[in-house]
Amino acid sequence: MEPTLSRSVETNGKIRPKQRLSIDYVGYAMIAPGYLIYFLFIFIPLVVGVYYSFTNYNFYSAPEFVGLQNYARLLQDALFGKAMYNTFIYALFTIVPQLFLGLILAVLLNGKLFGRVFSRASIYIPNVTSMVAVSMIWLWIYDPALGILNRMIKVFGIDPIQWLYNPNTAMMAVVIMSIWKSLGYTMIVYLAGLQSIPSSLYEAAHMDGASKIRQFFSITIPMLKPTTFFILVMSCINSFMVFEQVNIMTAGGPLNSTTTVVHQIYLRGFQDFQMGYASAMAIVLFLITLVITLINFKYGNQGDDLDVD
Amino acid sequence: MGKLRSRSMGLVVMSVVLLAVSLVMLTPFLIMVLTSFKTMGEIQSPTFSLFPKVWHFDNYAEALSRGDWLKYFYNSFVVTIITVVISLVLNSMAGYSFARLRFPGRDILFFSVLIGIMVPAQTTMIPTFLMMKQFPLAGGNNLFGQDGIGFINSYTGLILPFIAGSFGIFLCRQFFLNFPRALDEASQIDGASKFRVFYQIYLPLSKPILATLAIFKTTSAWNDYMWPLIMTNTEGMRTVQLGLTIFRGETNVEWNLLMAATTLVVLPLVVLFLAAQKYFVQGIVTTGLKA
């Protein structure tokens, strides 16, 4: 968002002195409807959410101010700790393979290969379909008795695995599905990054006799650093929001092995009606997102690097 | 000559590898579609075959009869279309003003909009739900938001939080910033009002950004699960995503019917994606963001 600022200053600077005086009050009218909705349904709820996080609120009686009590309870809540841990594990194991595979696929798809358009579409399609639909499909794939995965490993003489019903494999099963779902996004963003690298760099390296592999490590990887950073930040934020696949496929189980932060917010807020406590969790979630986003602004030069065709 | 041949051999190998990856990526969808045509008997049989022995097209009719699917699809279409139309109008108008007009407080207003981009929907979900429930004079509520259900179980409740788009306003503003200043000046000399300049000059030129935003909004509204889950509690207000979870509730899942319903829910967006692929990919590339 930094380039935005500098650009708007530039635009203002170009205005001639005579025009400087003209103020378009019609601007207020044109912004009003969009801004009002934003203000009512994002800004106010955020402020109110902070307030609720300091209260005991069970939905049926008026909120009662309790200070930092909810946050103190968060620190001692073993289930929330487990959810935090699971969320971190989920993030780690989805993001790393996704970065790696996304980069390789983008590099391959950047070349003039046969069936390039088809490949791009097939890799991206999981990303446009809903998480609910995708979870249903993978529930079927992971089905212990009839699912295709266990039927396939049976061919190799491996006993059926209770993918989603075993605390040791459930999270990994969710992770694998999530990598499949979001790989296309990483690939597309990397593709954009690759296209922004000036081809003259490769030509010069070619003249100097650098091999393709050498070029990849000395030009491609360093030039893609901002893109990688951007994907890393976006994936971190998205990983912290993980809910749908967990709620649908495992309901947080077995033995809480897949419960996540947002899943806990949902359970505490909308099943136990502990709106105050759930709000405290939501605020913690927001703070984590905020820190990640700010790191992105500071080091990532977001937008600058991706503003290419 | 030899070097050239080994180079083209490499391309062939890489093309084959990519094709294999593409097929692996498509396999889950393939399984979904093929299962949707099988009978439960065939699904449960110990001998497995990928393709159905007999293609049972009536699975689709059967799946749709489990639940009020006509209503779910209708609800999802209504919510998605209204969300997209309203947010395109409001966001482009606000984006234009932020980018091209000058008035006191503009930059502060814009900064407050930017904050919204960093707020995950899950953070504001509880207060937003309570606001919807306690909305004054809605759904039998009195002036203080009591006694009724507010916007719960209503299209308004489903739609309102989705049209509130920091991201949309930001996207449109960025797009309009790149227009040449001369465009405004020329129309100003002609004496056109700012609003006319917007809808007669800017709007027709902003098809790419409107298409991008429309696609983002369509996918997020059509695919959403959590907000309808919280916001609705009657059969008649369910959306397609919630409809899918009905099959899951049963102890013995009828996979063929579930996969048929899933296919139908997935289909509109896959078609949209294939039709708008160019805009879609471009939209992601230029913004790097997904709404």
Coordinates of C-alpha atoms in Angstrom, one line a residue:
Chain A
M1 CA 0.0 0.0 0.0
E2 CA 3.0 2.3 0.2
P3 CA 3.1 3.1 -3.5
T4 CA -0.5 4.2 -3.2
L5 CA 0.4 7.0 -0.8
S6 CA 3.3 8.3 -2.8
R7 CA 1.1 8.2 -5.9
S8 CA -1.7 10.1 -4.4
V9 CA 0.7 12.8 -3.1
E10 CA 2.0 13.0 -6.6
T11 CA -1.4 13.4 -8.1
N12 CA -2.2 16.2 -5.6
G13 CA 1.0 17.9 -6.4
K14 CA 0.2 18.1 -10.1
I15 CA -3.0 20.1 -9.5
R16 CA -2.6 23.6 -10.7
P17 CA -3.0 26.4 -8.1
K18 CA -6.2 27.6 -9.7
Q19 CA -7.8 24.2 -9.3
R20 CA -6.5 23.7 -5.8
L21 CA -9.4 25.9 -4.6
S22 CA -12.1 23.8 -6.1
I23 CA -13.4 21.2 -3.6
D24 CA -15.8 18.5 -4.8
Y25 CA -18.3 18.2 -2.1
V26 CA -20.1 15.7 -4.3
G27 CA -17.3 13.3 -3.3
Y28 CA -18.9 13.0 0.1
A29 CA -22.2 11.9 -1.4
M30 CA -20.5 9.3 -3.7
I31 CA -18.4 7.9 -0.8
A32 CA -21.2 7.9 1.7
P33 CA -23.1 4.7 0.9
G34 CA -20.0 2.5 0.5
Y35 CA -18.4 4.1 3.5
L36 CA -21.5 3.8 5.7
I37 CA -21.7 0.1 5.1
Y38 CA -18.0 -0.3 5.8
F39 CA -18.3 1.7 8.9
L40 CA -21.4 -0.1 10.2
F41 CA -20.4 -3.7 9.4
I42 CA -16.6 -3.7 9.7
F43 CA -15.4 -0.8 11.7
I44 CA -18.0 -0.7 14.4
P45 CA -18.0 -4.5 14.9
L46 CA -14.2 -4.3 15.4
V47 CA -14.5 -1.7 18.1
V48 CA -17.5 -3.5 19.7
G49 CA -15.6 -6.8 19.6
V50 CA -12.8 -5.2 21.6
Y51 CA -15.4 -4.1 24.1
Y52 CA -17.0 -7.5 24.3
S53 CA -13.7 -9.1 24.9
F54 CA -13.6 -7.3 28.3
T55 CA -17.0 -8.5 29.3
N56 CA -18.9 -11.6 30.3
Y57 CA -21.7 -11.8 27.7
N58 CA -23.9 -14.8 27.4
F59 CA -26.2 -13.4 24.7
Y60 CA -29.3 -13.4 27.0
S61 CA -28.4 -10.9 29.7
A62 CA -26.5 -7.6 29.4
P63 CA -22.7 -7.7 29.1
E64 CA -20.9 -7.4 32.4
F65 CA -17.5 -5.8 32.5
V66 CA -14.8 -8.1 33.8
G67 CA -11.6 -6.4 32.7
L68 CA -8.9 -8.7 31.5
Q69 CA -10.4 -11.8 33.0
N70 CA -11.2 -13.4 29.5
Y71 CA -7.6 -12.9 28.4
A72 CA -6.3 -14.4 31.7
R73 CA -8.5 -17.4 31.1
L74 CA -7.2 -17.7 27.5
L75 CA -3.7 -18.1 28.9
Q76 CA -4.8 -21.0 31.1
D77 CA -7.2 -22.6 28.6
A78 CA -5.6 -25.9 27.6
L79 CA -8.0 -26.3 24.7
F80 CA -7.2 -22.9 23.3
G81 CA -3.5 -23.7 23.7
K82 CA -4.1 -26.9 21.7
A83 CA -6.0 -24.9 19.1
M84 CA -3.1 -22.4 18.8
Y85 CA -0.7 -25.3 18.5
N86 CA -2.8 -27.0 15.8
T87 CA -3.2 -23.8 13.9
F88 CA 0.6 -23.3 13.9
I89 CA 1.2 -26.9 12.8
Y90 CA -1.4 -26.5 10.1
A91 CA 0.2 -23.3 8.9
L92 CA 3.7 -24.7 8.8
F93 CA 2.8 -27.9 7.0
T94 CA 0.6 -26.2 4.4
I95 CA 2.8 -23.2 3.6
V96 CA 6.2 -24.8 3.1
P97 CA 5.1 -27.5 0.6
Q98 CA 2.9 -25.0 -1.1
L99 CA 5.7 -22.5 -1.6
F100 CA 8.0 -25.2 -2.9
L101 CA 5.5 -26.9 -5.3
G102 CA 4.0 -23.6 -6.4
L103 CA 7.4 -22.2 -7.4
I104 CA 8.3 -25.4 -9.4
L105 CA 4.9 -25.4 -11.2
A106 CA 5.1 -21.7 -12.0
V107 CA 8.6 -22.1 -13.5
L108 CA 7.4 -25.0 -15.6
L109 CA 4.3 -23.2 -16.7
N110 CA 6.2 -20.1 -17.6
G111 CA 7.9 -21.9 -20.4
K112 CA 6.2 -22.6 -23.7
L113 CA 5.0 -26.1 -22.9
F114 CA 2.4 -28.2 -24.5
G115 CA -1.0 -27.9 -22.8
R116 CA 0.0 -24.9 -20.7
V117 CA -3.4 -23.3 -20.6
F118 CA -5.0 -26.6 -19.6
S119 CA -2.5 -27.2 -16.8
R120 CA -2.9 -23.7 -15.4
A121 CA -6.7 -24.1 -15.3
S122 CA -6.6 -27.6 -13.8
I123 CA -4.2 -26.5 -11.0
Y124 CA -6.2 -23.4 -10.3
I125 CA -9.7 -24.9 -10.3
P126 CA -9.6 -26.3 -6.7
N127 CA -9.1 -22.7 -5.6
V128 CA -12.4 -21.4 -7.1
T129 CA -14.5 -24.2 -5.6
S130 CA -16.0 -23.9 -2.2
M131 CA -14.2 -25.3 0.9
V132 CA -17.5 -27.1 1.7
A133 CA -17.6 -28.9 -1.6
V134 CA -14.0 -29.7 -1.5
S135 CA -14.3 -31.0 2.0
M136 CA -17.1 -33.3 0.9
I137 CA -15.0 -34.7 -1.9
W138 CA -12.1 -35.4 0.4
L139 CA -14.3 -36.9 3.0
W140 CA -15.2 -39.4 0.3
I141 CA -11.6 -39.9 -0.7
Y142 CA -10.6 -40.5 2.9
D143 CA -13.5 -42.7 3.8
P144 CA -12.0 -45.6 5.8
A145 CA -14.0 -48.5 4.2
L146 CA -14.9 -47.4 0.8
G147 CA -12.8 -44.3 0.0
I148 CA -10.4 -44.4 -3.0
L149 CA -7.3 -43.7 -0.9
N150 CA -7.6 -46.9 1.2
R151 CA -8.6 -48.9 -1.9
M152 CA -5.4 -47.7 -3.6
I153 CA -3.1 -48.5 -0.7
K154 CA -4.7 -51.9 -0.4
V155 CA -3.2 -52.7 -3.8
F156 CA 0.2 -52.3 -2.2
G157 CA -0.8 -54.5 0.7
I158 CA -1.2 -51.7 3.2
D159 CA -4.0 -52.0 5.8
P160 CA -6.7 -49.4 5.7
I161 CA -5.9 -46.2 7.6
Q162 CA -8.6 -44.3 9.5
W163 CA -7.3 -41.0 8.0
L164 CA -9.7 -38.6 9.7
Y165 CA -10.6 -40.7 12.7
N166 CA -7.1 -41.2 14.0
P167 CA -5.6 -38.4 16.1
N168 CA -2.2 -39.1 14.5
T169 CA -3.3 -38.7 10.9
A170 CA -6.3 -36.4 11.0
M171 CA -4.4 -33.1 10.9
M172 CA -2.1 -34.4 8.1
A173 CA -5.2 -35.4 6.1
V174 CA -6.6 -31.9 6.5
V175 CA -3.3 -30.4 5.5
I176 CA -2.9 -32.5 2.4
M177 CA -6.4 -31.4 1.2
S178 CA -5.6 -27.8 2.0
I179 CA -2.3 -27.9 0.0
W180 CA -4.2 -29.3 -3.0
K181 CA -6.9 -26.6 -2.7
S182 CA -4.5 -23.6 -2.4
L183 CA -1.6 -24.6 -4.6
G184 CA -3.1 -22.9 -7.6
Y185 CA -3.1 -19.6 -5.9
T186 CA 0.6 -19.8 -5.0
M187 CA 1.4 -20.9 -8.6
I188 CA -0.5 -17.9 -10.1
V189 CA 1.2 -15.4 -7.9
Y190 CA 4.6 -16.9 -8.6
L191 CA 3.8 -16.8 -12.3
A192 CA 3.2 -13.1 -12.0
G193 CA 6.5 -12.7 -10.1
L194 CA 8.4 -14.6 -12.8
Q195 CA 7.0 -12.5 -15.6
S196 CA 8.2 -9.4 -13.8
I197 CA 11.9 -10.5 -14.0
P198 CA 13.6 -8.8 -16.9
S199 CA 14.6 -11.3 -19.6
S200 CA 17.8 -9.3 -20.1
L201 CA 19.1 -10.8 -16.8
Y202 CA 18.8 -14.3 -18.2
E203 CA 20.2 -13.3 -21.6
A204 CA 23.3 -11.8 -19.9
A205 CA 23.7 -15.0 -17.7
H206 CA 23.3 -17.1 -20.8
M207 CA 26.1 -15.2 -22.6
D208 CA 28.3 -15.7 -19.5
G209 CA 27.7 -19.4 -19.9
A210 CA 25.6 -19.9 -16.8
S211 CA 23.6 -23.1 -16.8
K212 CA 19.8 -23.2 -16.4
I213 CA 20.1 -24.5 -12.9
R214 CA 22.6 -21.8 -12.0
Q215 CA 20.3 -19.2 -13.5
F216 CA 17.5 -20.5 -11.4
F217 CA 19.4 -20.2 -8.1
S218 CA 21.3 -17.0 -8.9
I219 CA 18.5 -15.0 -10.7
T220 CA 15.1 -16.5 -10.3
I221 CA 15.1 -17.2 -6.6
P222 CA 16.6 -13.9 -5.5
M223 CA 14.4 -11.9 -7.8
L224 CA 11.3 -13.7 -6.5
K225 CA 12.1 -12.9 -2.9
P226 CA 9.4 -10.2 -2.5
T227 CA 6.9 -12.6 -4.2
T228 CA 7.8 -15.4 -1.8
F229 CA 7.5 -13.0 1.1
F230 CA 4.1 -11.9 0.0
I231 CA 2.8 -15.4 -0.5
L232 CA 4.2 -16.4 2.9
V233 CA 2.4 -13.5 4.6
M234 CA -0.9 -14.2 2.8
S235 CA -0.7 -17.9 3.5
C236 CA 0.0 -17.2 7.2
I237 CA -3.0 -15.0 7.4
N238 CA -5.2 -17.5 5.6
S239 CA -3.9 -20.4 7.7
F240 CA -4.9 -18.6 10.9
M241 CA -8.5 -18.4 9.5
V242 CA -8.8 -22.2 8.9
F243 CA -12.3 -23.3 10.0
E244 CA -14.5 -24.8 7.3
Q245 CA -12.6 -27.9 6.4
V246 CA -12.1 -28.6 10.2
N247 CA -15.7 -28.1 11.1
I248 CA -17.0 -30.2 8.2
M249 CA -14.4 -33.0 8.0
T250 CA -13.5 -33.6 11.7
A251 CA -15.5 -31.2 13.8
G252 CA -12.2 -30.5 15.6
G253 CA -11.6 -34.2 16.6
P254 CA -10.6 -36.8 17.2
L255 CA -9.5 -35.9 20.7
N256 CA -9.2 -32.2 19.6
S257 CA -6.4 -33.1 17.3
T258 CA -7.7 -30.8 14.6
T259 CA -9.4 -28.0 16.5
T260 CA -8.2 -24.5 15.5
V261 CA -8.5 -21.0 16.7
V262 CA -11.5 -20.0 14.6
H263 CA -13.1 -23.3 15.3
Q264 CA -12.8 -22.6 19.1
I265 CA -14.2 -19.1 18.5
Y266 CA -17.2 -20.7 16.7
L267 CA -17.7 -23.3 19.5
R268 CA -17.3 -20.9 22.4
G269 CA -19.4 -18.1 20.8
F270 CA -22.2 -19.9 18.9
Q271 CA -22.5 -23.2 20.8
D272 CA -21.7 -22.2 24.4
F273 CA -22.8 -18.6 23.9
Q274 CA -19.7 -17.3 25.7
M275 CA -19.6 -14.3 23.5
G276 CA -17.2 -12.3 25.7
Y277 CA -14.7 -15.1 25.9
A278 CA -15.0 -15.9 22.2
S279 CA -14.5 -12.2 21.4
A280 CA -11.2 -12.2 23.4
M281 CA -10.1 -15.1 21.1
A282 CA -11.1 -13.1 18.1
I283 CA -9.1 -10.1 19.2
V284 CA -6.0 -12.3 19.7
L285 CA -6.6 -13.6 16.2
F286 CA -6.8 -10.0 14.9
L287 CA -3.6 -9.0 16.7
I288 CA -1.7 -11.9 15.1
T289 CA -3.1 -10.9 11.7
L290 CA -2.2 -7.3 12.3
V291 CA 1.4 -8.1 13.3
I292 CA 1.8 -10.3 10.2
T293 CA 0.3 -7.6 7.9
L294 CA 2.6 -4.9 9.4
I295 CA 5.6 -7.0 8.9
N296 CA 4.5 -7.3 5.3
F297 CA 4.2 -3.6 4.9
K298 CA 7.6 -3.0 6.4
Y299 CA 9.6 -5.6 4.6
G300 CA 7.5 -6.8 1.7
N301 CA 6.9 -3.8 -0.6
Q302 CA 3.6 -5.3 -1.3
G303 CA 2.0 -4.2 -4.6
D304 CA 5.3 -2.8 -5.9
D305 CA 6.4 -6.2 -6.9
L306 CA 3.1 -7.7 -8.0
D307 CA 1.8 -4.8 -10.0
V308 CA 2.7 -6.5 -13.3
D309 CA 0.9 -8.3 -15.9
Chain B
M1 CA 21.5 -30.1 -34.1
G2 CA 22.0 -32.6 -31.2
K3 CA 21.7 -29.8 -28.7
L4 CA 18.5 -28.7 -30.2
R5 CA 17.0 -32.2 -30.2
S6 CA 17.9 -32.7 -26.5
R7 CA 16.3 -29.3 -25.7
S8 CA 13.0 -30.3 -27.4
M9 CA 13.2 -33.7 -25.7
G10 CA 13.4 -31.8 -22.4
L11 CA 10.3 -29.8 -23.3
V12 CA 8.4 -33.0 -24.1
V13 CA 9.4 -34.6 -20.8
M14 CA 8.4 -31.4 -18.9
S15 CA 5.1 -31.2 -20.8
V16 CA 4.3 -34.8 -19.8
V17 CA 5.2 -34.1 -16.2
L18 CA 2.9 -31.1 -16.1
L19 CA 0.1 -33.0 -17.7
A20 CA 0.5 -35.7 -15.1
V21 CA 0.3 -33.0 -12.3
S22 CA -2.8 -31.5 -13.9
L23 CA -4.5 -34.9 -13.9
V24 CA -3.6 -35.5 -10.3
M25 CA -5.1 -32.1 -9.5
L26 CA -8.2 -33.0 -11.3
T27 CA -8.6 -36.5 -9.9
P28 CA -10.7 -35.5 -6.9
F29 CA -13.2 -33.8 -9.2
L30 CA -13.1 -36.8 -11.5
I31 CA -13.9 -39.1 -8.5
M32 CA -16.7 -36.7 -7.5
V33 CA -18.4 -36.8 -11.0
L34 CA -17.9 -40.5 -11.5
T35 CA -19.2 -41.4 -8.0
S36 CA -22.3 -39.2 -8.6
F37 CA -23.4 -41.6 -11.3
K38 CA -22.9 -44.9 -9.4
T39 CA -25.4 -46.8 -7.3
M40 CA -24.7 -47.3 -3.6
G41 CA -24.5 -51.0 -4.3
E42 CA -21.7 -50.5 -6.7
I43 CA -19.9 -48.1 -4.3
Q44 CA -20.0 -50.7 -1.5
S45 CA -18.9 -53.6 -3.6
P46 CA -15.5 -55.0 -2.8
T47 CA -14.4 -54.9 -6.5
F48 CA -13.6 -51.3 -7.4
S49 CA -13.9 -49.7 -10.8
L50 CA -13.3 -46.1 -11.5
F51 CA -16.2 -45.7 -14.0
P52 CA -19.8 -46.6 -13.2
K53 CA -21.0 -49.8 -14.7
V54 CA -24.3 -48.1 -15.5
W55 CA -24.6 -44.3 -15.5
H56 CA -27.4 -43.3 -13.1
F57 CA -28.4 -39.9 -14.1
D58 CA -31.4 -40.0 -11.8
N59 CA -29.0 -39.7 -8.9
Y60 CA -29.1 -36.0 -9.5
A61 CA -32.9 -35.8 -9.2
E62 CA -32.7 -38.1 -6.1
A63 CA -30.1 -35.8 -4.5
L64 CA -32.1 -32.7 -5.2
S65 CA -35.1 -34.3 -3.5
R66 CA -33.2 -34.6 -0.2
G67 CA -33.8 -31.2 1.1
D68 CA -35.3 -28.1 -0.5
W69 CA -32.6 -27.6 -3.1
L70 CA -34.7 -25.4 -5.3
K71 CA -34.8 -23.0 -2.4
Y72 CA -31.1 -23.4 -1.5
F73 CA -30.1 -22.6 -5.1
Y74 CA -32.5 -19.7 -5.2
N75 CA -31.2 -18.3 -1.9
S76 CA -27.6 -18.6 -3.1
F77 CA -28.3 -17.0 -6.4
V78 CA -30.2 -14.1 -4.8
V79 CA -27.6 -13.5 -2.2
T80 CA -24.7 -13.7 -4.7
I81 CA -26.3 -11.5 -7.4
I82 CA -27.5 -8.8 -5.0
T83 CA -24.1 -8.8 -3.3
V84 CA -22.2 -8.4 -6.5
V85 CA -24.4 -5.7 -8.0
I86 CA -24.6 -3.5 -4.9
S87 CA -20.9 -3.9 -4.1
L88 CA -19.9 -3.0 -7.7
V89 CA -22.0 0.2 -7.6
L90 CA -20.9 1.3 -4.1
N91 CA -17.2 0.3 -4.4
S92 CA -16.7 1.9 -7.8
M93 CA -18.4 5.1 -6.7
A94 CA -16.3 5.3 -3.5
G95 CA -13.1 4.3 -5.3
Y96 CA -13.7 7.0 -7.9
S97 CA -14.2 9.7 -5.3
F98 CA -11.1 8.6 -3.3
A99 CA -9.0 8.6 -6.4
R100 CA -10.2 11.6 -8.4
L101 CA -12.0 14.1 -6.2
R102 CA -10.7 16.4 -3.6
F103 CA -12.5 17.3 -0.4
P104 CA -11.5 17.8 3.2
G105 CA -11.0 14.6 5.2
R106 CA -10.7 12.4 2.2
D107 CA -7.3 10.9 3.1
I108 CA -8.4 10.2 6.7
L109 CA -11.6 8.5 5.5
F110 CA -9.5 6.4 3.1
F111 CA -7.1 5.4 5.8
S112 CA -9.9 4.1 8.0
V113 CA -11.1 2.1 5.0
L114 CA -7.6 0.6 4.7
I115 CA -7.8 -0.7 8.3
G116 CA -10.7 -2.9 7.2
I117 CA -8.5 -4.8 4.8
M118 CA -6.5 -6.1 7.8
V119 CA -9.5 -7.2 9.8
P120 CA -10.4 -10.8 9.2
A121 CA -14.1 -11.5 8.9
Q122 CA -13.8 -14.0 11.8
T123 CA -12.8 -11.2 14.1
T124 CA -15.9 -9.1 13.5
M125 CA -18.3 -12.1 13.2
I126 CA -19.6 -12.1 16.8
P127 CA -20.4 -8.4 17.0
T128 CA -21.8 -8.3 13.5
F129 CA -24.1 -11.2 14.4
L130 CA -25.3 -9.5 17.5
M131 CA -25.8 -6.3 15.6
M132 CA -27.9 -8.1 13.0
K133 CA -29.9 -9.7 15.8
Q134 CA -30.5 -6.4 17.6
F135 CA -31.0 -4.2 14.6
P136 CA -33.7 -1.6 15.5
L137 CA -37.1 -2.0 13.9
A138 CA -36.1 -5.0 11.9
G139 CA -37.6 -8.5 12.1
G140 CA -40.1 -7.6 14.9
N141 CA -37.5 -5.6 16.9
N142 CA -38.5 -2.5 18.7
L143 CA -36.6 0.8 18.5
F144 CA -34.0 -0.6 21.0
G145 CA -33.5 -3.8 19.0
Q146 CA -35.3 -6.1 21.4
D147 CA -38.1 -8.6 21.2
G148 CA -37.5 -9.7 17.6
I149 CA -35.0 -11.6 15.5
G150 CA -33.6 -8.6 13.6
F151 CA -32.0 -9.5 10.3
I152 CA -31.4 -13.2 11.3
N153 CA -32.9 -15.5 8.7
S154 CA -33.1 -12.7 6.1
Y155 CA -31.4 -11.9 2.8
T156 CA -30.5 -8.5 4.3
G157 CA -28.6 -10.3 7.1
L158 CA -26.8 -12.6 4.6
I159 CA -25.9 -9.8 2.2
L160 CA -25.0 -6.7 4.3
P161 CA -21.6 -7.8 5.7
F162 CA -20.5 -9.0 2.2
I163 CA -21.1 -5.7 0.4
A164 CA -19.0 -3.9 3.0
G165 CA -15.8 -4.0 1.0
S166 CA -12.6 -2.3 2.1
F167 CA -10.9 -4.5 -0.5
G168 CA -13.3 -3.5 -3.3
I169 CA -13.0 0.2 -2.6
F170 CA -9.2 -0.1 -2.5
L171 CA -9.1 -2.1 -5.7
C172 CA -11.3 0.5 -7.6
R173 CA -9.3 3.4 -6.2
Q174 CA -6.0 1.9 -7.4
F175 CA -7.5 1.5 -10.8
F176 CA -8.9 5.0 -11.1
L177 CA -5.6 6.5 -9.9
N178 CA -4.0 5.5 -13.1
F179 CA -6.3 7.5 -15.3
P180 CA -4.8 10.7 -16.9
R181 CA -5.7 14.0 -15.3
A182 CA -6.6 15.4 -18.7
L183 CA -9.7 13.2 -18.7
D184 CA -11.2 15.1 -15.8
E185 CA -10.2 18.5 -17.1
A186 CA -11.7 18.0 -20.5
S187 CA -15.0 16.9 -19.1
Q188 CA -14.9 19.8 -16.6
I189 CA -14.6 22.3 -19.5
D190 CA -17.6 20.7 -21.1
G191 CA -19.5 21.4 -17.8
A192 CA -20.3 17.9 -16.9
S193 CA -21.0 17.2 -13.2
K194 CA -18.6 14.9 -11.3
F195 CA -21.2 12.2 -11.1
R196 CA -21.8 12.3 -14.9
V197 CA -18.1 12.2 -15.5
F198 CA -18.0 9.1 -13.3
Y199 CA -20.7 7.1 -15.0
Q200 CA -20.3 8.4 -18.6
I201 CA -16.5 8.4 -18.8
Y202 CA -14.9 6.4 -16.0
L203 CA -17.4 3.5 -15.6
P204 CA -17.3 2.4 -19.3
L205 CA -13.5 2.4 -19.1
S206 CA -13.4 0.3 -16.0
K207 CA -14.7 -3.1 -17.3
P208 CA -11.5 -5.0 -16.3
I209 CA -11.6 -3.9 -12.7
L210 CA -15.3 -4.4 -12.4
A211 CA -15.0 -7.9 -13.9
T212 CA -12.3 -8.7 -11.5
L213 CA -14.2 -7.5 -8.5
A214 CA -17.4 -9.2 -9.7
I215 CA -15.5 -12.5 -9.9
F216 CA -14.0 -12.1 -6.4
K217 CA -17.4 -11.2 -4.9
T218 CA -19.2 -14.0 -6.7
T219 CA -16.8 -16.6 -5.4
S220 CA -16.8 -15.3 -1.9
A221 CA -20.6 -15.0 -1.7
W222 CA -21.4 -18.3 -3.4
N223 CA -18.8 -20.2 -1.5
D224 CA -19.3 -18.8 1.9
Y225 CA -20.2 -21.3 4.6
M226 CA -19.6 -19.7 8.0
W227 CA -21.7 -16.6 7.8
P228 CA -24.9 -18.4 6.5
L229 CA -24.2 -21.1 9.1
I230 CA -24.4 -18.4 11.9
M231 CA -27.0 -16.2 10.3
T232 CA -29.7 -18.7 9.3
N233 CA -31.5 -21.3 11.3
T234 CA -34.4 -22.4 9.1
E235 CA -34.6 -24.7 6.2
G236 CA -36.1 -22.0 4.0
M237 CA -33.0 -19.7 4.4
R238 CA -30.3 -22.2 3.8
T239 CA -27.8 -21.6 1.0
V240 CA -26.3 -24.4 -1.2
Q241 CA -23.1 -24.7 0.9
L242 CA -25.2 -25.4 4.0
G243 CA -27.4 -27.7 1.9
L244 CA -24.4 -29.9 1.2
T245 CA -23.8 -30.5 4.9
I246 CA -27.3 -32.2 5.3
F247 CA -26.0 -35.4 3.7
R248 CA -23.0 -35.4 6.1
G249 CA -25.3 -35.4 9.1
E250 CA -26.6 -38.9 8.4
T251 CA -24.8 -41.9 9.9
N252 CA -24.6 -43.7 6.6
V253 CA -23.5 -41.2 4.0
E254 CA -25.0 -41.8 0.5
W255 CA -21.9 -40.9 -1.3
N256 CA -23.4 -41.0 -4.8
L257 CA -26.1 -38.5 -3.8
L258 CA -23.7 -36.3 -1.9
M259 CA -21.3 -36.2 -4.9
A260 CA -24.2 -35.4 -7.2
A261 CA -25.2 -32.4 -5.1
T262 CA -21.6 -31.4 -4.7
T263 CA -21.1 -31.4 -8.5
L264 CA -24.2 -29.2 -8.9
V265 CA -22.9 -26.7 -6.3
V266 CA -19.4 -26.6 -7.8
L267 CA -20.5 -26.4 -11.4
P268 CA -21.6 -22.7 -11.6
L269 CA -18.2 -21.4 -10.4
V270 CA -16.2 -23.8 -12.5
V271 CA -18.1 -22.6 -15.6
L272 CA -17.7 -19.0 -14.5
F273 CA -14.0 -19.5 -13.9
L274 CA -13.5 -21.1 -17.4
A275 CA -15.4 -18.3 -19.0
A276 CA -13.6 -15.5 -17.2
Q277 CA -10.3 -17.2 -16.9
K278 CA -8.4 -14.4 -18.5
Y279 CA -9.9 -11.7 -16.1
F280 CA -9.6 -14.1 -13.2
V281 CA -5.9 -14.8 -13.5
Q282 CA -5.2 -11.1 -14.4
G283 CA -7.2 -10.0 -11.4
I284 CA -5.1 -12.1 -9.1
V285 CA -1.9 -11.2 -10.7
T286 CA -2.5 -7.5 -10.5
T287 CA -3.9 -7.4 -7.0
G288 CA -2.2 -10.4 -5.5
L289 CA -5.2 -10.7 -3.3
K290 CA -8.2 -12.8 -3.0
A291 CA -11.4 -11.4 -1.5

